[in-house]
Amino acid sequence: MAASGTDGQLRGSGLHGFFRAGVRALSRMELRLGGIEPLALQGDLTSAARARFVGAVRVPGELDPDPAITVERLRHADGTETITVRNAGARPARLPLEITLGTDLGGLAEIAAGARPPDVPGQVQSAGLRWLGRGHSATVSAKPSPHAVLAGAGVLRWDLEVQPGARWSVELRVELESAAAVTARPPIGRGAGVPAPWTDATVRCDDARAELLLTRSLDALDSLLLADPDRPTDLYTASGAPWRFGLAPADALWAARFTLPLGTRPAAGTLRALARRQQTTSSGPGKGEGIIPGPLRHAGPELPPSCTATEATLLFVTVLAEAWRWGMPRQEVAELLPAAERALTALRVTTENGLIDGFVTDLGRQSDDRTGQPATARCEVQAQAHRAALHGAELLEAFGRPGAAAWRDWAEGLRSRFRERFWVDDLSGGRPAAALTADGRPLTAVAASLVHLLDLGLSAEGAALPGLLDREQTRLLAHRLIAPELECGWGLRTLSAKSPRFNPLGHRSGAVRVQETALAVVGLAEAGFEREAGVLLEGLLAAGAHFSGRLPEMYAGEQRLPDCPPVPHPAACRPAAGSAAAGAHMVLALAGVRPDAPAKRVVVRPASTAPLGELELSGLRVAGEPFAVRVSRIGVAVVEEASAELQLGAR
């Protein structure tokens, strides 16, 4: 990873620097030409892994107002940078190029916490500089070699003479080595020359913002792809850069699920990697068995923390079931079915504990656990558990395993209890409670997490699974989501603006989290509330345009005003797997492709209002074969490429 300001200079402040394996290999790289810093003209990403910076330098005595000397820096996250000096003037340019380098070899975690470790002294090496300390060794080498190296000042110097119309370039390479033995194998990049699973995906759309969002979201996911060290052919996405560049189970599963229209390989790799990490033994009666580990996550000022292990364990079942519908090979599904059964067992054991009247709390939690944090039945967990139970029933039935009927009965019971206990009546007609406390009292916070009630999941024949809400309750929720207290013009706030604890930059107390808004857009459109979906879609597309199509994990939930762009969150990952995949999911889902590969059938049901105008998608994959679809400006879909074995239909 590499981070700097838009001028391209690495100044050693904040997060500036080149990072590798969580260590800052280089914190300073400041360029001066003739003793002058170039005037920054442009600095931007050309892809998730590359950036280009352009600056100009005025030669002393030059009377022409046009800059004769320009400096271009092409930087790659792998630690290489090419610097090119061009002379467009009428006279030779004779001036020194000096690059000041330094590093603290600090760890990403301590830098993220605000620490600034002291710089490590540099040493001269053949074509550059070397630093040794804190268990690591970093080097910067240059081609061509510098004319002078000043180790004490950390300076590489070249005495340039660039003729009119000519250019001169140098390539710098930053490398890091660990002096200590490595005992654990970290995840690795998928390797040069190995294509991303969605390489063939293309989009053409009347709304250029949607094209930009999908293209750059896939580029971001490309940059986050990792290969599992236990099985390098299994790919999954890291959670995000810079803070969580590793496997976070819930985030990886969401990204895999959202990209299923582009192929099942990432889903299969993610599922296998997590099945290897699933707890298969317990420290008590059923305690912990079947859980996919994950940390607690802050849930804002009005709700208790939630456990990402619960989310990941339930989502595992859903991703496996939906990957099967999209065409994951039957044998691969069968190999993962025992892990899904263990996840369902964890769900059954939790509800049998009966902490809150049969509702689902943290999976594997016993009544004596976490006495400082009483059990809470969260609304979104009930939705995820209900969906997992129904998806689990479909898998068990299709693969000849027992228990399908019992899980359908369990889901029906949860649905009945939810409608009775979670619905809160008010003057607007009512809304779901955000959670139930241990004594059964509803927590009435209005939060974006309610959108999970709209995420019903893919079932047989392209249909949606039943939801926890009835039709009228869904209508009331749809209206609530686009009310000004939640919808800010850029998307859904995580907490109502009417809350006394509202903070537009609070990551669970008012900021816009892209994933929740995208889930709302897709869920509302599939439920037939296309006007409400269009309101949220417009906000997310507008925000995406301001972020050049590279949506961060979250941004401020301030009310949208003319000529005021959305405010970035200072701690948001960018790229983030959840937001990038959610942005892609939103565009792909509006085409309405809903397959059932085991039944050799695919239903295409686009949004009738065609909110993106004409939309053409190719490079999709259904049942492992290419699939392309075009949606007209009046919402009529035409399948332009599909396997001859698929039966096409519309709903």
XYZ file of C-alpha atoms in Angstrom:
651
model
C 0.000 0.000 0.000
C 1.143 3.569 -0.632
C -0.418 6.727 0.788
C 0.355 10.418 0.282
C -1.254 13.767 -0.342
C -2.310 14.841 -3.831
C 1.109 16.440 -4.423
C 2.746 13.003 -4.272
C 5.218 13.958 -1.570
C 5.643 11.495 1.313
C 6.288 13.696 4.326
C 6.258 11.122 7.124
C 3.092 12.528 8.672
C -0.079 10.592 9.355
C -0.351 7.559 7.122
C 2.140 8.762 4.501
C 4.435 6.060 3.188
C 4.915 2.743 1.445
C 3.636 -0.218 3.491
C 4.239 -3.919 3.151
C 2.915 -6.664 5.444
C 1.704 -4.034 7.930
C 5.100 -2.287 8.223
C 5.933 1.194 6.933
C 8.943 0.498 4.724
C 9.306 4.162 3.736
C 7.749 7.197 5.385
C 9.464 10.064 3.523
C 10.089 10.617 -0.173
C 10.286 14.343 -0.848
C 11.398 15.507 -4.272
C 13.079 18.795 -5.101
C 14.327 19.968 -8.468
C 16.856 22.768 -8.330
C 16.087 23.050 -4.623
C 12.402 23.724 -5.364
C 9.392 21.510 -4.675
C 7.342 21.074 -7.856
C 4.089 22.995 -7.942
C 1.421 20.313 -7.727
C -0.824 20.297 -10.798
C -2.581 16.953 -10.514
C -2.619 13.871 -8.327
C -5.088 11.033 -8.655
C -5.532 7.283 -8.796
C -5.346 5.666 -12.212
C -6.378 2.360 -10.648
C -6.691 1.026 -7.117
C -2.987 0.097 -7.210
C -1.553 3.027 -9.182
C -1.385 6.801 -8.863
C -0.071 9.597 -11.082
C 1.231 12.936 -9.862
C 2.197 15.853 -12.117
C 4.021 19.002 -11.027
C 5.807 21.943 -12.644
C 9.060 23.728 -11.827
C 9.954 27.211 -13.021
C 13.614 27.573 -13.889
C 15.141 30.725 -12.288
C 15.337 33.505 -14.835
C 12.696 31.975 -17.100
C 10.403 34.775 -18.355
C 7.902 32.629 -20.254
C 4.722 32.182 -18.147
C 4.332 28.614 -19.461
C 6.163 26.045 -17.317
C 9.074 24.507 -19.218
C 9.930 21.774 -16.696
C 7.368 19.211 -15.594
C 7.799 16.289 -13.222
C 5.634 13.168 -13.485
C 5.579 10.529 -10.748
C 3.992 7.142 -11.507
C 3.577 5.230 -8.259
C 2.563 1.616 -7.717
C 1.430 0.123 -4.431
C 3.987 -2.673 -4.803
C 6.759 -0.199 -3.926
C 7.928 1.098 -7.303
C 7.924 4.686 -8.494
C 9.069 6.151 -11.807
C 9.986 9.840 -11.861
C 10.233 11.573 -15.238
C 11.557 15.114 -15.787
C 10.567 16.729 -19.099
C 11.973 19.894 -20.638
C 9.644 21.653 -23.069
C 11.666 24.863 -22.989
C 14.037 26.350 -25.549
C 17.189 25.980 -23.457
C 18.909 23.038 -21.744
C 17.854 22.613 -18.119
C 20.822 22.093 -15.790
C 19.679 21.527 -12.231
C 20.006 18.954 -9.439
C 17.293 16.448 -8.578
C 17.269 15.582 -4.876
C 15.045 13.002 -3.211
C 14.992 12.951 0.586
C 14.153 9.550 2.040
C 13.520 8.215 5.525
C 11.567 5.647 7.494
C 10.547 4.707 11.013
C 9.740 1.055 10.157
C 6.588 1.557 12.220
C 3.707 -0.883 12.401
C 0.405 0.044 10.773
C -1.519 -0.546 14.014
C 0.570 1.889 16.071
C 0.543 4.475 13.281
C -3.252 4.136 13.056
C -3.428 4.831 16.804
C -1.540 8.121 16.292
C 1.967 6.995 17.254
C 4.965 8.423 15.386
C 7.987 6.164 15.997
C 11.431 7.787 15.718
C 13.214 7.591 12.378
C 15.754 4.834 11.851
C 19.269 5.958 10.769
C 20.083 5.279 7.131
C 23.093 3.586 5.574
C 24.547 3.851 2.084
C 24.138 0.851 -0.154
C 25.240 0.331 -3.742
C 22.444 2.196 -5.534
C 20.520 3.819 -2.725
C 19.854 3.662 1.011
C 19.185 1.007 3.637
C 17.573 1.146 7.109
C 17.799 -1.563 9.756
C 15.779 -1.646 12.965
C 12.719 -2.954 14.821
C 13.195 -6.423 13.369
C 13.048 -5.251 9.751
C 15.296 -4.046 6.963
C 14.125 -1.602 4.282
C 15.969 -0.528 1.158
C 15.448 2.002 -1.617
C 17.384 1.337 -4.821
C 17.526 3.565 -7.880
C 18.094 3.008 -11.620
C 20.129 4.845 -12.805
C 22.287 5.047 -9.697
C 22.476 8.469 -8.025
C 25.515 10.671 -8.517
C 25.703 11.217 -4.761
C 24.230 9.556 -1.654
C 24.120 11.440 1.660
C 23.271 8.843 4.301
C 23.075 11.282 7.208
C 20.498 13.457 5.426
C 18.873 10.519 3.608
C 19.335 12.191 0.203
C 19.821 10.734 -3.263
C 21.097 13.305 -5.789
C 21.407 13.445 -9.563
C 22.936 16.357 -11.500
C 20.665 16.637 -14.509
C 21.143 18.187 -17.909
C 17.920 17.793 -19.881
C 18.031 19.094 -23.439
C 15.078 20.951 -25.038
C 12.333 18.477 -25.947
C 14.026 15.667 -24.000
C 13.165 13.739 -20.863
C 15.034 11.904 -18.102
C 13.680 9.147 -15.847
C 14.661 7.263 -12.723
C 12.970 4.239 -11.163
C 12.945 3.832 -7.383
C 12.145 0.509 -5.736
C 11.198 0.138 -2.049
C 11.700 -3.300 -0.492
C 11.225 -4.714 2.987
C 12.722 -7.779 4.637
C 12.002 -9.239 8.047
C 15.009 -9.996 10.213
C 12.964 -12.383 12.383
C 11.733 -15.812 11.388
C 8.143 -15.821 10.187
C 6.107 -18.512 11.965
C 2.708 -17.850 10.422
C 1.933 -17.808 6.717
C 0.079 -14.631 5.829
C -2.389 -14.476 2.973
C -0.785 -13.567 -0.325
C -1.794 -11.707 -3.434
C -3.287 -13.835 -6.183
C -0.092 -13.397 -8.237
C 0.843 -11.540 -11.380
C -0.877 -12.768 -14.519
C -3.740 -14.468 -12.673
C -6.935 -12.734 -13.868
C -9.564 -11.519 -11.463
C -12.812 -13.523 -11.543
C -14.682 -10.572 -13.060
C -12.162 -9.647 -15.791
C -14.744 -10.125 -18.563
C -17.465 -8.013 -16.930
C -18.529 -4.956 -18.921
C -21.317 -2.444 -18.443
C -22.934 0.160 -20.658
C -25.569 2.392 -19.169
C -27.394 5.655 -19.834
C -26.363 6.792 -16.359
C -22.598 7.275 -16.604
C -22.363 7.348 -12.805
C -23.456 3.722 -12.642
C -20.876 2.719 -15.256
C -18.154 4.477 -13.293
C -19.300 2.967 -9.994
C -19.370 -0.621 -11.264
C -16.048 -0.362 -13.121
C -14.142 1.158 -10.233
C -15.817 -1.021 -7.622
C -14.541 -4.097 -9.448
C -11.091 -2.507 -9.709
C -11.135 -1.968 -5.942
C -12.167 -5.572 -5.303
C -9.415 -6.692 -7.654
C -6.880 -4.888 -5.445
C -8.251 -6.551 -2.296
C -8.163 -10.147 -3.566
C -5.978 -12.456 -1.485
C -5.040 -16.108 -1.872
C -5.420 -18.300 1.198
C -2.002 -19.568 2.371
C -3.508 -22.978 3.169
C -4.842 -23.344 -0.364
C -3.564 -20.639 -2.767
C -6.204 -21.449 -5.376
C -8.871 -20.192 -2.933
C -9.412 -16.454 -3.286
C -11.189 -14.108 -0.899
C -11.274 -10.355 -0.433
C -9.518 -8.518 2.337
C -11.822 -6.306 4.369
C -10.242 -3.011 3.341
C -7.220 -0.752 3.268
C -5.506 0.581 5.222
C -6.784 -0.732 8.555
C -8.148 -4.192 7.830
C -6.095 -5.647 5.013
C -6.784 -9.263 5.897
C -9.537 -11.840 6.192
C -12.553 -10.519 8.107
C -15.098 -13.343 7.737
C -18.322 -11.328 7.609
C -16.899 -8.762 5.166
C -15.427 -11.461 2.917
C -18.756 -13.307 2.810
C -20.702 -10.159 1.944
C -18.270 -9.389 -0.885
C -18.503 -12.969 -2.166
C -22.301 -12.890 -2.064
C -22.573 -9.515 -3.798
C -20.335 -10.647 -6.674
C -22.080 -13.983 -7.351
C -23.440 -12.660 -10.696
C -19.813 -12.484 -11.868
C -18.979 -16.072 -10.958
C -18.918 -18.394 -7.970
C -15.137 -18.746 -7.637
C -14.686 -16.036 -4.964
C -17.645 -17.438 -3.023
C -16.237 -20.954 -3.167
C -12.786 -19.785 -2.081
C -14.189 -17.708 0.758
C -16.434 -20.519 1.992
C -13.614 -23.064 1.946
C -11.219 -20.697 3.729
C -13.774 -20.049 6.474
C -14.782 -23.711 6.781
C -11.143 -24.447 7.623
C -11.334 -21.837 10.390
C -14.739 -22.844 11.746
C -14.811 -24.034 15.339
C -15.404 -27.786 15.346
C -15.084 -28.390 19.091
C -16.845 -26.807 22.053
C -15.873 -25.778 25.559
C -19.319 -26.626 26.920
C -22.591 -28.151 25.773
C -22.669 -26.906 22.177
C -20.748 -23.802 23.163
C -18.772 -22.373 20.252
C -19.128 -25.373 17.959
C -19.929 -24.401 14.383
C -19.069 -20.743 14.924
C -16.956 -18.864 12.398
C -14.861 -16.634 14.684
C -15.244 -12.866 14.649
C -14.826 -9.953 17.048
C -17.436 -7.791 18.720
C -18.345 -4.696 16.719
C -19.448 -1.356 18.103
C -23.109 -0.751 17.249
C -23.512 2.901 18.161
C -24.662 4.765 21.253
C -28.185 3.351 21.451
C -27.510 -0.351 20.859
C -25.148 -2.873 22.461
C -22.204 -4.284 20.500
C -22.929 -7.004 17.984
C -20.813 -10.068 17.310
C -19.459 -10.441 13.784
C -19.106 -14.189 14.446
C -22.903 -14.424 14.533
C -23.239 -12.527 11.265
C -20.544 -14.609 9.543
C -21.874 -17.952 10.778
C -25.400 -17.239 9.541
C -24.182 -15.672 6.313
C -22.078 -18.759 5.565
C -25.271 -20.790 5.026
C -26.837 -18.135 2.809
C -23.754 -17.672 0.618
C -23.472 -21.438 0.102
C -27.153 -21.732 -0.841
C -27.104 -18.763 -3.210
C -23.790 -19.817 -4.788
C -25.475 -23.150 -5.527
C -28.358 -21.314 -7.219
C -25.868 -19.302 -9.313
C -24.099 -22.472 -10.471
C -21.449 -23.518 -7.960
C -20.699 -27.178 -8.863
C -22.733 -29.667 -6.865
C -19.657 -31.539 -5.627
C -18.145 -28.330 -4.225
C -21.406 -27.540 -2.464
C -21.583 -31.054 -1.011
C -18.048 -30.755 0.384
C -19.054 -27.600 2.266
C -22.417 -28.869 3.482
C -21.031 -30.287 6.772
C -19.731 -26.808 7.661
C -23.181 -25.351 6.914
C -24.788 -28.027 9.113
C -22.428 -27.096 11.952
C -23.454 -23.461 11.546
C -27.121 -24.461 11.751
C -26.350 -26.495 14.862
C -24.890 -23.374 16.481
C -28.123 -21.547 15.637
C -30.250 -24.337 17.123
C -28.226 -24.495 20.354
C -28.508 -20.729 20.821
C -32.279 -20.661 20.461
C -32.658 -23.693 22.731
C -30.920 -21.696 25.455
C -33.989 -19.465 25.369
C -32.280 -16.283 26.577
C -34.985 -14.064 25.051
C -38.133 -16.047 24.311
C -36.639 -18.082 21.461
C -35.136 -15.132 19.632
C -31.541 -15.289 18.419
C -28.760 -13.573 20.367
C -25.026 -14.106 19.834
C -24.528 -17.669 18.589
C -22.954 -20.014 21.096
C -23.576 -17.619 23.953
C -24.519 -19.089 27.322
C -26.626 -17.359 29.964
C -23.581 -16.723 32.157
C -21.502 -15.150 29.371
C -20.588 -11.465 29.174
C -22.422 -10.414 32.318
C -21.369 -6.833 31.633
C -23.176 -6.969 28.279
C -26.623 -8.514 28.729
C -28.010 -10.577 25.891
C -29.871 -8.653 23.207
C -31.911 -9.969 20.313
C -31.048 -7.642 17.439
C -33.471 -7.094 14.587
C -30.930 -7.778 11.818
C -29.789 -11.003 13.506
C -33.367 -12.314 13.438
C -33.530 -11.543 9.707
C -30.198 -13.262 9.044
C -31.143 -16.288 11.164
C -34.544 -16.620 9.477
C -32.925 -16.509 6.033
C -30.194 -18.981 7.058
C -32.793 -21.434 8.365
C -34.734 -21.380 5.102
C -31.591 -21.574 2.983
C -30.368 -24.404 5.174
C -33.641 -26.257 4.661
C -33.273 -25.949 0.885
C -29.728 -27.333 0.994
C -30.605 -30.198 3.322
C -33.565 -31.221 1.190
C -31.692 -30.991 -2.111
C -28.763 -33.058 -0.834
C -30.827 -35.712 0.933
C -29.933 -34.657 4.482
C -32.457 -34.774 7.345
C -33.871 -31.711 9.087
C -35.310 -29.559 6.287
C -38.895 -29.642 7.609
C -37.770 -28.828 11.144
C -35.901 -25.739 9.964
C -38.883 -24.527 7.950
C -41.063 -24.944 11.038
C -38.491 -23.075 13.119
C -38.440 -20.202 10.620
C -42.229 -20.022 10.605
C -42.242 -19.829 14.401
C -39.636 -17.052 14.409
C -41.657 -15.179 11.791
C -44.795 -15.327 13.939
C -42.974 -14.269 17.120
C -41.192 -11.450 15.330
C -44.378 -9.901 13.965
C -45.917 -10.029 17.408
C -43.003 -8.899 19.580
C -40.761 -6.742 17.377
C -43.364 -4.481 15.815
C -43.714 -1.109 17.580
C -46.897 0.869 16.912
C -46.632 4.650 16.582
C -48.482 7.543 14.960
C -46.877 6.825 11.572
C -48.257 3.278 11.532
C -45.422 1.474 13.274
C -41.906 0.216 12.715
C -39.687 -2.695 13.728
C -37.789 -2.404 16.995
C -34.034 -2.318 16.570
C -33.675 -5.004 19.256
C -35.248 -6.656 22.273
C -33.528 -6.468 25.644
C -33.033 -9.443 27.956
C -36.351 -8.665 29.675
C -38.191 -8.458 26.335
C -38.363 -4.662 26.165
C -38.112 -3.216 22.624
C -35.282 -0.789 21.833
C -36.925 1.719 19.539
C -33.837 3.295 17.966
C -34.408 4.075 14.290
C -31.307 2.712 12.562
C -30.245 1.713 9.064
C -29.711 -1.854 10.274
C -33.472 -2.323 9.708
C -32.688 -2.740 5.983
C -31.665 -6.360 6.656
C -35.378 -7.129 6.939
C -35.603 -6.431 3.186
C -32.724 -8.775 2.285
C -34.766 -11.917 1.745
C -32.371 -14.116 -0.213
C -32.533 -16.088 -3.463
C -34.710 -19.208 -3.543
C -35.951 -21.772 -6.072
C -37.171 -20.628 -9.489
C -35.616 -17.190 -8.900
C -38.138 -16.329 -6.191
C -37.356 -14.601 -2.917
C -37.635 -16.336 0.432
C -40.421 -15.248 2.801
C -39.535 -12.338 5.038
C -40.149 -11.528 8.677
C -42.479 -8.648 7.780
C -45.868 -8.826 6.114
C -46.695 -6.658 3.099
C -48.123 -3.750 5.090
C -45.211 -3.735 7.508
C -42.805 -3.745 4.556
C -44.631 -0.743 3.083
C -44.340 1.177 6.352
C -40.647 0.350 6.598
C -40.088 1.505 3.005
C -41.638 4.878 3.812
C -39.620 5.148 7.028
C -36.340 4.548 5.200
C -36.766 7.516 2.889
C -37.958 9.876 5.622
C -35.511 12.766 6.262
C -34.481 11.386 9.657
C -32.674 8.498 7.894
C -32.284 9.486 4.248
C -29.838 12.395 4.003
C -29.613 12.744 0.227
C -26.394 10.708 0.010
C -27.855 7.495 1.419
C -29.088 6.097 4.734
C -27.776 7.389 8.023
C -26.859 4.603 10.422
C -28.883 6.360 13.144
C -31.840 8.716 12.947
C -31.011 12.412 12.888
C -33.711 12.808 15.560
C -31.648 10.830 18.047
C -29.950 12.991 20.719
C -26.836 10.854 20.117
C -26.777 11.530 16.364
C -23.321 12.288 14.955
C -23.003 12.624 11.161
C -19.454 11.229 11.366
C -20.287 8.468 13.853
C -19.676 5.153 12.145
C -22.781 3.685 13.846
C -24.387 6.898 15.029
C -25.162 8.756 11.826
C -22.604 8.193 9.071
C -23.740 6.677 5.770
C -22.500 3.110 5.360
C -22.624 2.167 1.693
C -23.484 -1.481 2.235
C -26.715 -0.769 4.118
C -27.927 1.758 1.544
C -27.223 -0.650 -1.326
C -29.092 -3.443 0.476
C -32.049 -1.089 0.876
C -32.031 -0.152 -2.831
C -32.049 -3.783 -3.949
C -34.501 -4.978 -1.300
C -36.987 -2.183 -1.964
C -36.825 -2.680 -5.732
C -37.387 -6.437 -5.422
C -40.320 -5.839 -3.067
C -41.945 -3.522 -5.606
C -41.194 -0.227 -3.859
C -39.274 1.178 -6.794
C -39.940 4.857 -6.042
C -38.382 4.512 -2.609
C -35.514 2.492 -4.072
C -34.928 5.226 -6.651
C -34.545 7.883 -3.959
C -31.768 5.950 -2.245
C -30.200 4.914 -5.562
C -29.876 8.539 -6.628
C -28.152 9.449 -3.377
C -25.598 6.650 -3.628
C -24.854 7.333 -7.304
C -24.386 11.022 -6.552
C -22.017 10.240 -3.709
C -20.146 7.783 -5.916
C -19.615 10.469 -8.547
C -18.089 12.793 -5.927
C -15.723 9.999 -4.857
C -14.739 9.301 -8.498
C -16.565 5.991 -8.388
C -14.452 4.705 -5.473
C -16.923 4.671 -2.605
C -15.334 4.583 0.845
C -16.614 2.335 3.598
C -18.627 5.279 4.985
C -18.964 9.054 4.846
C -20.733 11.778 6.790
C -24.521 11.605 7.054
C -24.920 15.366 6.665
C -27.956 16.642 4.818
C -27.257 16.999 1.115
C -27.086 20.602 -0.061
C -26.399 22.070 -3.511
C -22.687 22.388 -4.338
C -21.646 20.653 -1.090
C -19.996 17.259 -1.684
C -20.242 14.437 0.872
C -17.644 14.631 3.646
C -15.254 11.631 3.880
C -14.924 9.812 7.186
C -11.317 10.098 8.421
C -11.097 6.437 9.499
C -12.997 4.825 6.615
C -11.343 2.092 4.610
C -10.999 2.985 0.943
C -11.098 0.651 -0.838
C -13.375 -1.421 1.362
C -14.680 -4.801 0.255
C -18.166 -4.181 1.642
C -18.747 -0.835 -0.059
C -17.090 -1.781 -3.357
C -19.014 -5.050 -3.608
C -22.252 -3.388 -2.500
C -21.912 -0.721 -5.190
C -21.410 -3.408 -7.810
C -24.283 -5.466 -6.374
C -26.663 -2.527 -6.603
C -26.001 -2.000 -10.322
C -26.003 -5.710 -11.176
C -29.166 -6.467 -9.193
C -31.189 -3.791 -10.983
C -30.981 -5.970 -14.114
C -33.076 -8.489 -12.180
C -31.175 -11.685 -13.074
C -32.311 -14.393 -10.632
C -31.035 -17.873 -11.513
C -31.760 -21.366 -10.341
C -28.892 -23.291 -11.907
C -29.831 -26.672 -10.342
C -33.214 -26.396 -12.083
C -31.528 -25.053 -15.265
C -33.680 -21.941 -15.136
C -33.081 -18.214 -14.898
C -35.661 -15.519 -14.311
C -34.983 -11.950 -15.461
C -37.118 -9.350 -13.718
C -35.567 -5.853 -13.939
C -36.868 -2.775 -12.198
C -39.851 -1.660 -14.254
C -38.974 2.014 -13.860
C -35.513 1.428 -15.432
C -33.848 3.842 -12.967
C -30.495 3.608 -14.782
C -31.985 4.039 -18.251
C -30.816 1.506 -20.798
C -28.478 -0.976 -19.128
C -26.300 -3.603 -20.815
C -24.345 -6.120 -18.750
C -22.044 -8.759 -20.167
C -19.468 -11.014 -18.593
C -21.960 -12.299 -16.020
C -21.920 -16.025 -15.298
C -24.850 -18.333 -14.654
C -24.240 -22.066 -14.193
C -20.598 -21.415 -15.039
C -21.382 -20.085 -18.520
C -21.298 -16.499 -19.906
C -24.515 -14.528 -19.533
C -25.418 -11.112 -20.936
C -28.572 -9.061 -20.572
C -29.882 -5.742 -21.853
C -32.604 -3.732 -20.113
C -34.393 -1.111 -22.206
C -35.426 2.358 -21.081
C -38.948 1.049 -20.449
C -37.755 -1.780 -18.207
C -37.940 -4.652 -20.689
C -35.112 -7.200 -20.455
C -33.563 -9.120 -23.351
C -31.112 -11.950 -22.669
C -28.357 -11.615 -25.271
C -26.103 -14.499 -24.209
C -26.817 -17.577 -22.112
C -26.141 -21.279 -21.924
C -28.326 -23.264 -24.312
C -29.300 -25.516 -21.385
C -30.953 -22.685 -19.436
C -34.688 -22.113 -19.590
C -35.397 -18.378 -19.593
C -38.381 -16.799 -17.917
C -39.739 -13.577 -16.463
C -41.718 -12.835 -13.340
